[in-house]
Coordinates of C-alpha atoms in Angstrom, one line a residue:
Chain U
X1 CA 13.0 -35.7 -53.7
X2 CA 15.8 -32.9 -52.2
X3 CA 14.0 -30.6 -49.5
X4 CA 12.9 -27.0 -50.8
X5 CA 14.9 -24.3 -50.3
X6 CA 13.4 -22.0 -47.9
X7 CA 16.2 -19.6 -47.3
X8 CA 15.9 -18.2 -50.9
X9 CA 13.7 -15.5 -49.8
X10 CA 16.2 -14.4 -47.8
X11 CA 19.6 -12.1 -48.6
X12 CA 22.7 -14.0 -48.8
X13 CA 24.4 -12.1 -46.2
X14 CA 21.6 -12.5 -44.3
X15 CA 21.5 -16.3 -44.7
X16 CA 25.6 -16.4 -43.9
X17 CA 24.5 -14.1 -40.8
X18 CA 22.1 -16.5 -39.5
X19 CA 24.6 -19.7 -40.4
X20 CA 27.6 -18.3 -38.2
X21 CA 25.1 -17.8 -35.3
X22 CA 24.2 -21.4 -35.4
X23 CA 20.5 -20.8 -37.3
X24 CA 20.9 -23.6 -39.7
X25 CA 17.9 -25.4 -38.6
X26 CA 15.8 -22.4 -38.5
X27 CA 16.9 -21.2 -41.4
X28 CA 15.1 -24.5 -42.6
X29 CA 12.1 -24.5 -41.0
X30 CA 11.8 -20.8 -40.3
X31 CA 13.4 -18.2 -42.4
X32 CA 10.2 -15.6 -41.8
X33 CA 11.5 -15.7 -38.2
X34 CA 15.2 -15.0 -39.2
X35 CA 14.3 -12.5 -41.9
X36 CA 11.8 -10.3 -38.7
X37 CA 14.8 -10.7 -36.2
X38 CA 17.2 -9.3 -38.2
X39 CA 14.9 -6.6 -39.0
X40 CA 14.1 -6.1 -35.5
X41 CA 17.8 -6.2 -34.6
X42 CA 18.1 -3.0 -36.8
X43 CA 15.6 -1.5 -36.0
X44 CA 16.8 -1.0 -32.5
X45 CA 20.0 -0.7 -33.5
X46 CA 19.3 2.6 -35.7
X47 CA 18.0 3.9 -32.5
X48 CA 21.1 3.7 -30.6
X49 CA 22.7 7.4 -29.8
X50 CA 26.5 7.8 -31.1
X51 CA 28.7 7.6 -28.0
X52 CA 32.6 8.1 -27.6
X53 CA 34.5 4.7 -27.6
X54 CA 36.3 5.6 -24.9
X55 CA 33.3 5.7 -22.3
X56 CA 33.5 3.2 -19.0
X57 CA 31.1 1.0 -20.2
X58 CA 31.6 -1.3 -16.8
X59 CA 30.2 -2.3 -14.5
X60 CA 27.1 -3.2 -16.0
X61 CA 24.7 -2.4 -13.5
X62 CA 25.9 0.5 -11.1
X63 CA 23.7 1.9 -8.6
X64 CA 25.2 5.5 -7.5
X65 CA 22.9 6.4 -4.2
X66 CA 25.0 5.0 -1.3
X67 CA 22.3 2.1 0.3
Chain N
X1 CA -17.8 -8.5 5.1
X2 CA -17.6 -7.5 2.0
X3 CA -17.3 -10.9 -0.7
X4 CA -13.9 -12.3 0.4
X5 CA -12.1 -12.3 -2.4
X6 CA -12.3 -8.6 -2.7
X7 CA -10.5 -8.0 0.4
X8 CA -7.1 -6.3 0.4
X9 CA -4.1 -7.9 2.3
X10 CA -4.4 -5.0 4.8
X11 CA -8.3 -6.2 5.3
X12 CA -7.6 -9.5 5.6
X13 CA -4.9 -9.2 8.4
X14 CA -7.1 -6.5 10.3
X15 CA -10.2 -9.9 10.0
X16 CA -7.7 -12.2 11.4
X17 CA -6.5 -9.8 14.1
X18 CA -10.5 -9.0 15.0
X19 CA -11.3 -13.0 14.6
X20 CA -13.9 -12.1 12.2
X21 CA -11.6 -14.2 8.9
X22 CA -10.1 -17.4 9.3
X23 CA -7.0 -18.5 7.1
X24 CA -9.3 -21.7 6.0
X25 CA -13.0 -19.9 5.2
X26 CA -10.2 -17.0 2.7
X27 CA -8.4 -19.6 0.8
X28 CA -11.2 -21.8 1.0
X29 CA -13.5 -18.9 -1.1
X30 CA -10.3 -18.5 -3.4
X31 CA -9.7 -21.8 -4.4
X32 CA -13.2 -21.9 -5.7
X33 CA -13.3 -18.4 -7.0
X34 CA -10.2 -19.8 -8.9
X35 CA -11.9 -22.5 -10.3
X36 CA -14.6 -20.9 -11.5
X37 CA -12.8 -17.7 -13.0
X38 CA -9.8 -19.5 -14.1
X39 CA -11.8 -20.7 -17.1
X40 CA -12.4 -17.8 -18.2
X41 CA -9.5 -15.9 -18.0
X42 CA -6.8 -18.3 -18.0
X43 CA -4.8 -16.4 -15.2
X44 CA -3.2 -19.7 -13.0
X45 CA -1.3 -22.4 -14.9
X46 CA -1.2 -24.5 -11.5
X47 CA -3.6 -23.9 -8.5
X48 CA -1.5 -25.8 -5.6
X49 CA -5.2 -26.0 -3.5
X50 CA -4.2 -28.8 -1.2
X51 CA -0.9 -27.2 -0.1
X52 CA -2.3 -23.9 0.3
X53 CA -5.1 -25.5 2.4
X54 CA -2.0 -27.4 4.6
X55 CA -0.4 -24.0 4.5
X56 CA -4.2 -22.1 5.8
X57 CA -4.8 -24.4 8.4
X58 CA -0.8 -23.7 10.1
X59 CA -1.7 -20.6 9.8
X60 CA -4.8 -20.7 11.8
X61 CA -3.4 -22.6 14.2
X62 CA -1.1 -20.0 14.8
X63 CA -3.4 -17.0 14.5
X64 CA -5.4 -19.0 17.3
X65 CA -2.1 -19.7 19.7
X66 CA -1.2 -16.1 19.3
X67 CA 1.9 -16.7 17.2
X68 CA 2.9 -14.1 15.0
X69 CA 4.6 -15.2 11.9
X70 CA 4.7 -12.5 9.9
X71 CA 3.9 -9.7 7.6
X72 CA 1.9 -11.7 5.5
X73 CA 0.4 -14.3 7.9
X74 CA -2.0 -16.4 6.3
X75 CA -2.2 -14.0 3.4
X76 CA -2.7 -16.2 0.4
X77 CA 0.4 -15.0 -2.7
X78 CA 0.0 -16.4 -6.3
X79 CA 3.2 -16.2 -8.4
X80 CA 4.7 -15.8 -12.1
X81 CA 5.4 -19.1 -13.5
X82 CA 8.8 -18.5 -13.6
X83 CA 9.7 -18.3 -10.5
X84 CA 10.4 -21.7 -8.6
X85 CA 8.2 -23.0 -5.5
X86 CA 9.9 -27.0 -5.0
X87 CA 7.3 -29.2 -6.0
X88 CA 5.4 -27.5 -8.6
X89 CA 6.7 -27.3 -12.1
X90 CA 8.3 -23.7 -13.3
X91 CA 7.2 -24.0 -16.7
X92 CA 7.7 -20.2 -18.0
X93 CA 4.7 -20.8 -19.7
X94 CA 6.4 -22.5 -22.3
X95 CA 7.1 -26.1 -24.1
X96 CA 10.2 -26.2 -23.6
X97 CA 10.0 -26.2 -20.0
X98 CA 6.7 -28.0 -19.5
X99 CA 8.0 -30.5 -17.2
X100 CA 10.8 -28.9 -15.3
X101 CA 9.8 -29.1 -11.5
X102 CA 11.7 -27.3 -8.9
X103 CA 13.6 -28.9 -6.5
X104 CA 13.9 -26.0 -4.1
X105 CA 11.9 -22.6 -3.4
X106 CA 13.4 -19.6 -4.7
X107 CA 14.9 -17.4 -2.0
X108 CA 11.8 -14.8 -2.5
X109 CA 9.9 -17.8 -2.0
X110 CA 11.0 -18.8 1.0
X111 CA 10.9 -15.3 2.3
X112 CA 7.6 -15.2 1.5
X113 CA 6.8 -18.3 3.1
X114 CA 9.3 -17.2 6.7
X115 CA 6.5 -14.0 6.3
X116 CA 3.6 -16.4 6.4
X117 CA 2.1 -16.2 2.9
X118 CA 0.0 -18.7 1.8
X119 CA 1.0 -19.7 -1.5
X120 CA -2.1 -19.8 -4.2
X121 CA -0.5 -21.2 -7.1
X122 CA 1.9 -20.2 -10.3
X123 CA 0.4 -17.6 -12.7
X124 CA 0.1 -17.9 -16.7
X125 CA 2.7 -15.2 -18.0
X126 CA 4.1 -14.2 -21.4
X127 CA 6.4 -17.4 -22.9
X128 CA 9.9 -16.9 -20.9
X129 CA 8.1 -13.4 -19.8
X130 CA 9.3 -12.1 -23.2
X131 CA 6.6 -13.7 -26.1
X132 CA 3.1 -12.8 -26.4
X133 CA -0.4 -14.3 -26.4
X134 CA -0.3 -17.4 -29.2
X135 CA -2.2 -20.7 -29.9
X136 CA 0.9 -22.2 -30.1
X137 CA 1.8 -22.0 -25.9
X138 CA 1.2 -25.4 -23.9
X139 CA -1.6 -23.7 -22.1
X140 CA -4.4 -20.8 -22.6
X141 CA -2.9 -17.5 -22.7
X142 CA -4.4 -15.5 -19.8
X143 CA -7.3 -12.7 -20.4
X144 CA -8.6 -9.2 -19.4
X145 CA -10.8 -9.7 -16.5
X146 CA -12.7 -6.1 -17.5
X147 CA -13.5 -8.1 -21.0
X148 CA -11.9 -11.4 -21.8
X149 CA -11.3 -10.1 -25.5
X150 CA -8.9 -7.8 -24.7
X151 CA -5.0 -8.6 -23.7
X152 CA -4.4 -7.9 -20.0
X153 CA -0.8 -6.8 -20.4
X154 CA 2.3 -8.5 -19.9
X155 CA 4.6 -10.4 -19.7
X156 CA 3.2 -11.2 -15.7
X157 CA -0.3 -11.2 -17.7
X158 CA -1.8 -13.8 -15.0
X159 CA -0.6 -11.8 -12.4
X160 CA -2.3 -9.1 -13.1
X161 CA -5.9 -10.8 -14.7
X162 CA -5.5 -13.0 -11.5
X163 CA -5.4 -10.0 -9.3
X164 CA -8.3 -8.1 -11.7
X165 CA -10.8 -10.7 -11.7
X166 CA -9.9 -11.3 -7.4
X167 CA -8.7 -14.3 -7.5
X168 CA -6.1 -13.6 -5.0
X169 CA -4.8 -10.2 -2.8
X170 CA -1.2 -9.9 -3.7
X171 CA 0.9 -11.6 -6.5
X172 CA 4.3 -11.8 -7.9
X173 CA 5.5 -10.2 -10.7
X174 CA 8.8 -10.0 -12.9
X175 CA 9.6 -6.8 -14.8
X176 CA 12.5 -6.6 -17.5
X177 CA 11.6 -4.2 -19.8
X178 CA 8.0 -3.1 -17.8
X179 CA 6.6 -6.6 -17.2
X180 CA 5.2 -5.8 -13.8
X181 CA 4.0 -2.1 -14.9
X182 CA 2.2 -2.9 -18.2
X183 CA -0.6 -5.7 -16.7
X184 CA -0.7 -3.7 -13.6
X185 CA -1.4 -0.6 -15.5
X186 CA -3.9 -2.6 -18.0
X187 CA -5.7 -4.2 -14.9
X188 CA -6.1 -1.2 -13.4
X189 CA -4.0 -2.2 -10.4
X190 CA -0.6 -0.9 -8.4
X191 CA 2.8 -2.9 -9.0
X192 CA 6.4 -2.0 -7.9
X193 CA 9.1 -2.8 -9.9
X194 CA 11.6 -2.4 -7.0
X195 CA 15.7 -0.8 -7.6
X196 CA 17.5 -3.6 -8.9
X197 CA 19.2 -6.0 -6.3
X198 CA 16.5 -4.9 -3.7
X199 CA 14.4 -8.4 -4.7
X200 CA 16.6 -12.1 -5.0
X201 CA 16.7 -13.3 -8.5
X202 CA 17.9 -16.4 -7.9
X203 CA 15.5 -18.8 -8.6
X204 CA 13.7 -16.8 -11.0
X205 CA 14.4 -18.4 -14.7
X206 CA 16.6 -15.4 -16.2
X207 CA 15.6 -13.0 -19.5
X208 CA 18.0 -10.4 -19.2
X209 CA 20.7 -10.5 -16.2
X210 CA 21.2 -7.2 -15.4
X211 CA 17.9 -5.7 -16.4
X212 CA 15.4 -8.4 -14.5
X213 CA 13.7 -7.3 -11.2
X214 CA 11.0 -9.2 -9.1
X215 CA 8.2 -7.5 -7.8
X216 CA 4.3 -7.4 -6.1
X217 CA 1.8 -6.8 -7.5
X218 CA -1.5 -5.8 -6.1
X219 CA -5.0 -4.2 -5.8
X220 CA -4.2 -1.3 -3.7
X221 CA -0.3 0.6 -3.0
X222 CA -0.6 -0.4 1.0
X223 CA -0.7 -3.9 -0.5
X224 CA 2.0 -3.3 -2.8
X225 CA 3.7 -2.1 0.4
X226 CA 3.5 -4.8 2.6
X227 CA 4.1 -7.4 -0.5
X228 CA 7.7 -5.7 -0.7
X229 CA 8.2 -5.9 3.3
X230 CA 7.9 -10.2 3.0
X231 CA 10.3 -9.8 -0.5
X232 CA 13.1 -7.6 -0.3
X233 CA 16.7 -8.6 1.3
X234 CA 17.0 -5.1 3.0
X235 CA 13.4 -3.5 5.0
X236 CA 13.9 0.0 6.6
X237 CA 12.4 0.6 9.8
X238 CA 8.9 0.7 10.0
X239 CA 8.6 -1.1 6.8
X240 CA 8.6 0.2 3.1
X241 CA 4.9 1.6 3.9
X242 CA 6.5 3.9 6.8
X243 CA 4.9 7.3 4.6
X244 CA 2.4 5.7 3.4
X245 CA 0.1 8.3 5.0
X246 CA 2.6 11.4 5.7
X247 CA 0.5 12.9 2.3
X248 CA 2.5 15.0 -0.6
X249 CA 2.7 18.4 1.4
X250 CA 6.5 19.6 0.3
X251 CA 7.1 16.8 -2.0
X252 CA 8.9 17.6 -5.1
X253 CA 7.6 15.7 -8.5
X254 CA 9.4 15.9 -12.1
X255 CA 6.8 15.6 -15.2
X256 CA 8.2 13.8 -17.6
X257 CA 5.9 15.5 -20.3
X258 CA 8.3 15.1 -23.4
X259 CA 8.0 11.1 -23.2
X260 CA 4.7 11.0 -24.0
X261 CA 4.0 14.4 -25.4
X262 CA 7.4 14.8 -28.0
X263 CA 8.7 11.3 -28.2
X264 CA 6.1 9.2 -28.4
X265 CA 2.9 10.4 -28.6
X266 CA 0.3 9.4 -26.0
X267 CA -3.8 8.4 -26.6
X268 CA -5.6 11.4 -25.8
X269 CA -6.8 9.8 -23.2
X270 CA -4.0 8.8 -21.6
X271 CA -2.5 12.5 -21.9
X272 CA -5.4 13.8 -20.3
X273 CA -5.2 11.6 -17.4
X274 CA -1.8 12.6 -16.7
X275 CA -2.3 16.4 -17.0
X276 CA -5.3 15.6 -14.5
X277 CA -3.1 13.6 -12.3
X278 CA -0.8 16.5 -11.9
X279 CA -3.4 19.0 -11.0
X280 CA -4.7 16.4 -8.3
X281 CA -0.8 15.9 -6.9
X282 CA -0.7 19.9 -6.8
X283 CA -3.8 20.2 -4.8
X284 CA -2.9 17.8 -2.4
X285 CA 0.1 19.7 -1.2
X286 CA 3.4 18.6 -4.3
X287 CA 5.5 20.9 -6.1
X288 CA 5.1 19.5 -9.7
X289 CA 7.2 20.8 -12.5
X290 CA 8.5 19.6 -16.0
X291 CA 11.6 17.9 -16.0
X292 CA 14.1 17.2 -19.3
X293 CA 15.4 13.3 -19.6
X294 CA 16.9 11.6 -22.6
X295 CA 14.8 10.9 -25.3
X296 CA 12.9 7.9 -24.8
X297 CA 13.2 6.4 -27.6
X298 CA 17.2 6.5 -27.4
X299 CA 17.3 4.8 -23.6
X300 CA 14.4 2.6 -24.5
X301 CA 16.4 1.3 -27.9
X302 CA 19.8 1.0 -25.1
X303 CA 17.5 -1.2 -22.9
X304 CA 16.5 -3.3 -25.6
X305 CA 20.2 -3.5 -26.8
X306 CA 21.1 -5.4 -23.5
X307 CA 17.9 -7.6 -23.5
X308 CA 18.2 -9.0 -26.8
X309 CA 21.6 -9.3 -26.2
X310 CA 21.5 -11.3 -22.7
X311 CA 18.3 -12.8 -23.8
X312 CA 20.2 -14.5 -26.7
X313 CA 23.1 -15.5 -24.2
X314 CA 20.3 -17.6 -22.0
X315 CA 18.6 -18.9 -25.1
X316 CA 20.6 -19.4 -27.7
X317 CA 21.3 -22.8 -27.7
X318 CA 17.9 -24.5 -27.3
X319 CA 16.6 -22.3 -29.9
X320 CA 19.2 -23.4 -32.3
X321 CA 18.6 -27.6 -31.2
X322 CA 14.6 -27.0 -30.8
X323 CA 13.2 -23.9 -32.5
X324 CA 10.0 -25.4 -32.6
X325 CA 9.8 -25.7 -28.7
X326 CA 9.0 -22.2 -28.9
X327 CA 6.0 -19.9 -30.4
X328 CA 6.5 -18.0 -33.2
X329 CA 6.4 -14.5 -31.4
X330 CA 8.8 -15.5 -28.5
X331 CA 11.4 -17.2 -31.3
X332 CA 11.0 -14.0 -33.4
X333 CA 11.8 -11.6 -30.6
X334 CA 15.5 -13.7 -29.0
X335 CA 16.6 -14.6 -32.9
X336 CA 17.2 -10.7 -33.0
X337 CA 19.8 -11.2 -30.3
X338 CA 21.6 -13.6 -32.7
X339 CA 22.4 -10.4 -34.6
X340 CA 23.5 -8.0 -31.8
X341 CA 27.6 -7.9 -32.0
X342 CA 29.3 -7.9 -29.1
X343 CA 30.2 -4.3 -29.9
X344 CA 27.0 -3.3 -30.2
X345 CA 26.3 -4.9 -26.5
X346 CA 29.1 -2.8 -25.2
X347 CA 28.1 0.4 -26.6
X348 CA 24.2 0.4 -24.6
X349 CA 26.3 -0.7 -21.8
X350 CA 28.2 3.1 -22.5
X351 CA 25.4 4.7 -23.2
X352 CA 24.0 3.1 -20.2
X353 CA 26.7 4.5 -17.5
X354 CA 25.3 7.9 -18.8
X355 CA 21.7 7.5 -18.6
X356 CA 21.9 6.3 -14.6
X357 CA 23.3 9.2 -14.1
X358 CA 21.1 11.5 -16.4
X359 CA 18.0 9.8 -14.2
X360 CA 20.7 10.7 -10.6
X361 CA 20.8 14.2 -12.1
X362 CA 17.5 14.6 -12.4
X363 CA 16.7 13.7 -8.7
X364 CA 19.1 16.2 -7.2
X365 CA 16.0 18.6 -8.2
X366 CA 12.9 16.6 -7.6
X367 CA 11.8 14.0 -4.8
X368 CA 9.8 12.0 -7.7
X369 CA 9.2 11.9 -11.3
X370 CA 5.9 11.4 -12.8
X371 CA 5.8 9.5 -16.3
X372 CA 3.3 7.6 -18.6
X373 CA 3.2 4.2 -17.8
X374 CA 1.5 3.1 -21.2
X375 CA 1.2 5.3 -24.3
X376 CA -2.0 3.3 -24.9
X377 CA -4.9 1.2 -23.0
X378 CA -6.1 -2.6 -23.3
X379 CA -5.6 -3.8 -27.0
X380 CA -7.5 -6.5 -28.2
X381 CA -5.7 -10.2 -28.0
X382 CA -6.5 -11.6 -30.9
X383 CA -5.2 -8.7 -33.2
X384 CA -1.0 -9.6 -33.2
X385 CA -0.7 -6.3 -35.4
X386 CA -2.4 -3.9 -33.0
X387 CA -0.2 -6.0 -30.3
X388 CA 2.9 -5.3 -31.9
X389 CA 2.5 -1.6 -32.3
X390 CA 1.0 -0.7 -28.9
X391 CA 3.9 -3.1 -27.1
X392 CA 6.8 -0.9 -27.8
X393 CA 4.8 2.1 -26.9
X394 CA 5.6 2.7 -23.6
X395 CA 7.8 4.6 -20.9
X396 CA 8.7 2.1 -18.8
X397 CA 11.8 0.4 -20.0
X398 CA 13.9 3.3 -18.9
X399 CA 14.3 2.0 -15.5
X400 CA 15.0 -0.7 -16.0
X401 CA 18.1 0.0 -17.5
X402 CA 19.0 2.6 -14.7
X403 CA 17.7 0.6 -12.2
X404 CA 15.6 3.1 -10.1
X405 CA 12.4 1.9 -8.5
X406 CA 8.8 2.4 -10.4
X407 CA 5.5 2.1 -9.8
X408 CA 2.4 2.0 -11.4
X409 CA -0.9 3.2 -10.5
X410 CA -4.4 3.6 -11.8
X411 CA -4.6 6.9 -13.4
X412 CA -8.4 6.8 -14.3
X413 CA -10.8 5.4 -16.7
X414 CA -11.0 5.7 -20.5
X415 CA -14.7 6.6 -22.3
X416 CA -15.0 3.0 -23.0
X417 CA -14.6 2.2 -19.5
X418 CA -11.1 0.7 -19.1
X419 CA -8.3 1.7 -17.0
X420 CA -6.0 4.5 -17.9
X421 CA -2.4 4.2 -15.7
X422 CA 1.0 6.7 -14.7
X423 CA 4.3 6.0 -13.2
X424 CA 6.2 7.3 -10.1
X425 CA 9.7 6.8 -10.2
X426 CA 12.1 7.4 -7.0
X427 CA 15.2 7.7 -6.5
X428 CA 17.6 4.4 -6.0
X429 CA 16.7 2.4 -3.0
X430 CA 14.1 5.2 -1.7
X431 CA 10.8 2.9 -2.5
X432 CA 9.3 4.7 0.7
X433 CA 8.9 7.9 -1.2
X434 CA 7.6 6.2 -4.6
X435 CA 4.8 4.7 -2.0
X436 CA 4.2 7.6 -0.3
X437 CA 3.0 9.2 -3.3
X438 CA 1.1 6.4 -4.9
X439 CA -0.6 6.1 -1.5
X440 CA -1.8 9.7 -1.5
X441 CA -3.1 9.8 -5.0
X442 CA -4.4 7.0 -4.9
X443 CA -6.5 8.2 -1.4
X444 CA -7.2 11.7 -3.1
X445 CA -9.2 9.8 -6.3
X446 CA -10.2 6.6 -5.5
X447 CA -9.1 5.1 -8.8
X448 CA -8.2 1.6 -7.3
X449 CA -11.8 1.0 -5.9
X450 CA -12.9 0.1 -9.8
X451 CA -14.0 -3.5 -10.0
X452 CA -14.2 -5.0 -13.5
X453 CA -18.0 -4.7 -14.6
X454 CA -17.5 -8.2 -16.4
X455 CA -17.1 -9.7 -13.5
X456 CA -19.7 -7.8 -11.6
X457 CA -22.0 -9.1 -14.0
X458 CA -20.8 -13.1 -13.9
X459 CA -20.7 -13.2 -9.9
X460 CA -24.3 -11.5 -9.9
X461 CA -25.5 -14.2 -12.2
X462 CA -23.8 -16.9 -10.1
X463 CA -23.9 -15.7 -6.7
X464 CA -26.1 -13.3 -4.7
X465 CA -23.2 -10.7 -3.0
X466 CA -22.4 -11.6 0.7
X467 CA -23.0 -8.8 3.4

């Protein structure tokens, strides 16, 4: 008998999003998981200010008070 | 004495130094007040008794020949399971690590050892200091000493219920997104999540590069203090507890009202306590005025850009091979770094360049800034809903993206009897001042002096109190 398809619930492109970060076995066993990260994901994203492209984003981690 | 394992760090080493403690009789009365509390609030995945009993009896040895070894001679130290001690297994508190033993002390171990800690054992903490409390983790999730039903905070959750219930003076905490601050501020306790660098992470299994920081944890700020002097790779003279009683006279302090009043609105109670706080800070001698930062829910949502993002860089690949190694909760939060681009990563690394220096801005006008820690107080642990919505609600994720050094304090006690908590935040590298006035608050109400009435109530019934 084939295995049921559990990615169904899920959008397509979120089921293609999930396959080109590597999620195929979670996809499989877990595609509640996938469907509240990708929510999550958003959710935080929407949150993120607008900022010029052209900013220094590096290095990472700067601390400005001389030690 | 009062019952030993009530006794600060700075009461034990003023025992030894009076010969009225020995190393042996302190971790002797911990070991068993770990084994009797343990079972109920799940706070130490691995008590290490016979090596802390080796490590007593050195140290009495050396107490007895005169032979100083330290700040934290024969001061017993518990620590978050994910930081390595060689011999005893760094599990994260999670499956997929359940048998991976250290071969070699982390550097903040061994500093802590050169200092003369006695180490207690490795604390339960949220899976990979990022999950929650589940049924799925390989062992009990830890519990609020004040009242087991209730979540003690995380993700060092063992760190602080092991503190709470007194099952040891000091412990170590990690803190990448307020992971030191929330139990602390739960638990009703003091915990310093340092600037970043001050503290080695090497040796400490990773979550998020450039926003993890190691840090103590403990009962009272002069602990706190004197935890940080054993830990950090740079100690200024006279130790980080130099000001600890130079008092608040002429000390500027930023309220950061809008976090907690505008952004994200506070429990009453929780408000309250803060507008109290600053009357008390005002009385004692501080300048306190409101202050303007970012809106917190834009540098919080930057910070949580870069965590998911590095989080999904250090876990990616075992939780595409064995996603059922790891609980639903801790799976649910790294999958959302699977869908973080790599422009998207760059951008909160921007928007982060301007934040640091918002926060620098801020300080050319104030010594301090006071914040909410929490927006709310203990949840209970077995409702994931309410745990969910109270876990994003907080103010403490900001510094950890910029880096500057906060600490959490006991702000009070809610109507239902459990402990309200603030922030100070200093400026990079200037812990002193963050101390300083976490020390004189902390003198001018008392706060810390709470003991949880659960446990009250279980020793009574066990033990009649020593004099």
């Amino acid at each position: 008998m084939a295995e049921p398809d559990n990615t169904n619930r899920l959008s397509p492109e979120l089921v293609a999003a999930a396959r080109a970060a590597g999620l195929d076995k979670v996809l499989e066993r877990f595609p509640d998981d996938i469907a509240d990260a990708a929510r999550s994901a958003a959710a935080d994203l929407a949150d993120l200010p607008p900022i010029d492209g052209a900013s220094e984003p590096w290095p990472p981690m700067r601390i400005r008070t001389p030690r | 004495m009062s019952e030993l394992h009530w006794l600060t760090a700075a009461e034990i080493r003023a025992a030894y130094a009076a010969r009225r403690l020995s190393p042996i009789e302190l971790t002797e009365a911990l070991i068993r007040r770990v084994e009797a509390e343990n079972l109920r609030i799940n706070a130490f995945i691995t008590l290490d008794a016979e090596r802390a009993l080796d490590a007593a009896r050195e140290a009495e040895k050396d107490l007895a020949a005169g032979r100083a070894r330290g700040a934290l001679h024969g001061v017993p130290v518990a620590v978050k399971d994910n930081i390595d001690i060689a011999g005893l297994r760094t599990t994260c508190h999670s499956k997929v690590l359940v048998d991976n033993v250290a071969r070699a002390d982390a550097p903040v171990i061994a500093q802590l050892r050169a200092a003369g800690a006695i180490l207690l054992g490795k604390l339960s903490l949220h899976e990979f200091a990022f999950g929650g409390p589940s049924k799925e983790l390989p062992f009990p999730f830890a519990r609020h000493p004040w009242n087991p039903d209730l979540h003690p905070g995380g993700s060092s959750s063992g760190s602080g219920a092991a503190l709470a219930a007194g099952m040891v003076p000091l412990a170590l905490g990690t803190d990448t997104g307020g992971s030191i601050r929330n139990p602390s501020g739960i638990c009703g306790l003091a915990g310093l999540k340092p600037t970043y660098d001050l503290v080695s992470r090497r040796g400490v299994f990773p979550l998020s590069f450039t926003l993890d920081h190691v840090g103590p944890m403990a009962r009272t700020v002069g602990d706190v203090a004197m935890l940080i002097d054993g830990m950090a790779e740079r100690v200024p003279a006279g130790g980080y507890g130099v000001d600890l009683a130079r008092g608040l006279r002429g000390l500027r302090v930023g309220f950061v009202r809008h976090f907690h009043e505008r952004d994200m609105i506070a429990d009453s109670e929780v408000a309250a306590a803060l507008d109290e706080m600053t009357r008390v800070l005002a009385r004692e001698g501080a300048d306190v005025r409101d202050i303007h930062l970012p809106r917190l829910q834009q540098i919080a949502a930057t910070q949580r850009i870069i965590l998911l993002a590095e989080a999904w860089a250090v876990h990616g690949k075992w939780v595409r091979e064995r996603p059922e190694d790891y609980t639903t909760p801790t799976r649910r939060k790294i999958m959302a770094g699977a869908f973080i681009s790599s422009g998207d990563y760059v951008r909160a690394q921007q928007l982060r360049a301007h934040m640091i220096d918002a926060i620098d801005d801020a300080f050319r006008d104030v010594d301090v800034l006071l914040t909410a820690n929490g927006m709310d107080y203990a949840c209970r642990i077995d409702n994931p809903a309410e745990l969910a919505r109270v876990y994003p609600r907080q103010a403490r994720s900001p510094f950890n993206l910029t880096g500057h050094p906060a600490l959490a304090i006991m702000s009070g006690l809610s109507k239902s009897g459990l402990p309200l908590s603030a922030q100070l935040v200093g400026r990079a590298h200037d812990e002193v001042t963050v101390l300083r006035a976490g020390a004189a608050y902390e003198r001018a109400t008392g706060w810390h002096k709470h003991r949880p009435p659960a446990v009250r109530e279980a020793m009574a019934r066990r033990e009649p109190a020593r004099a």
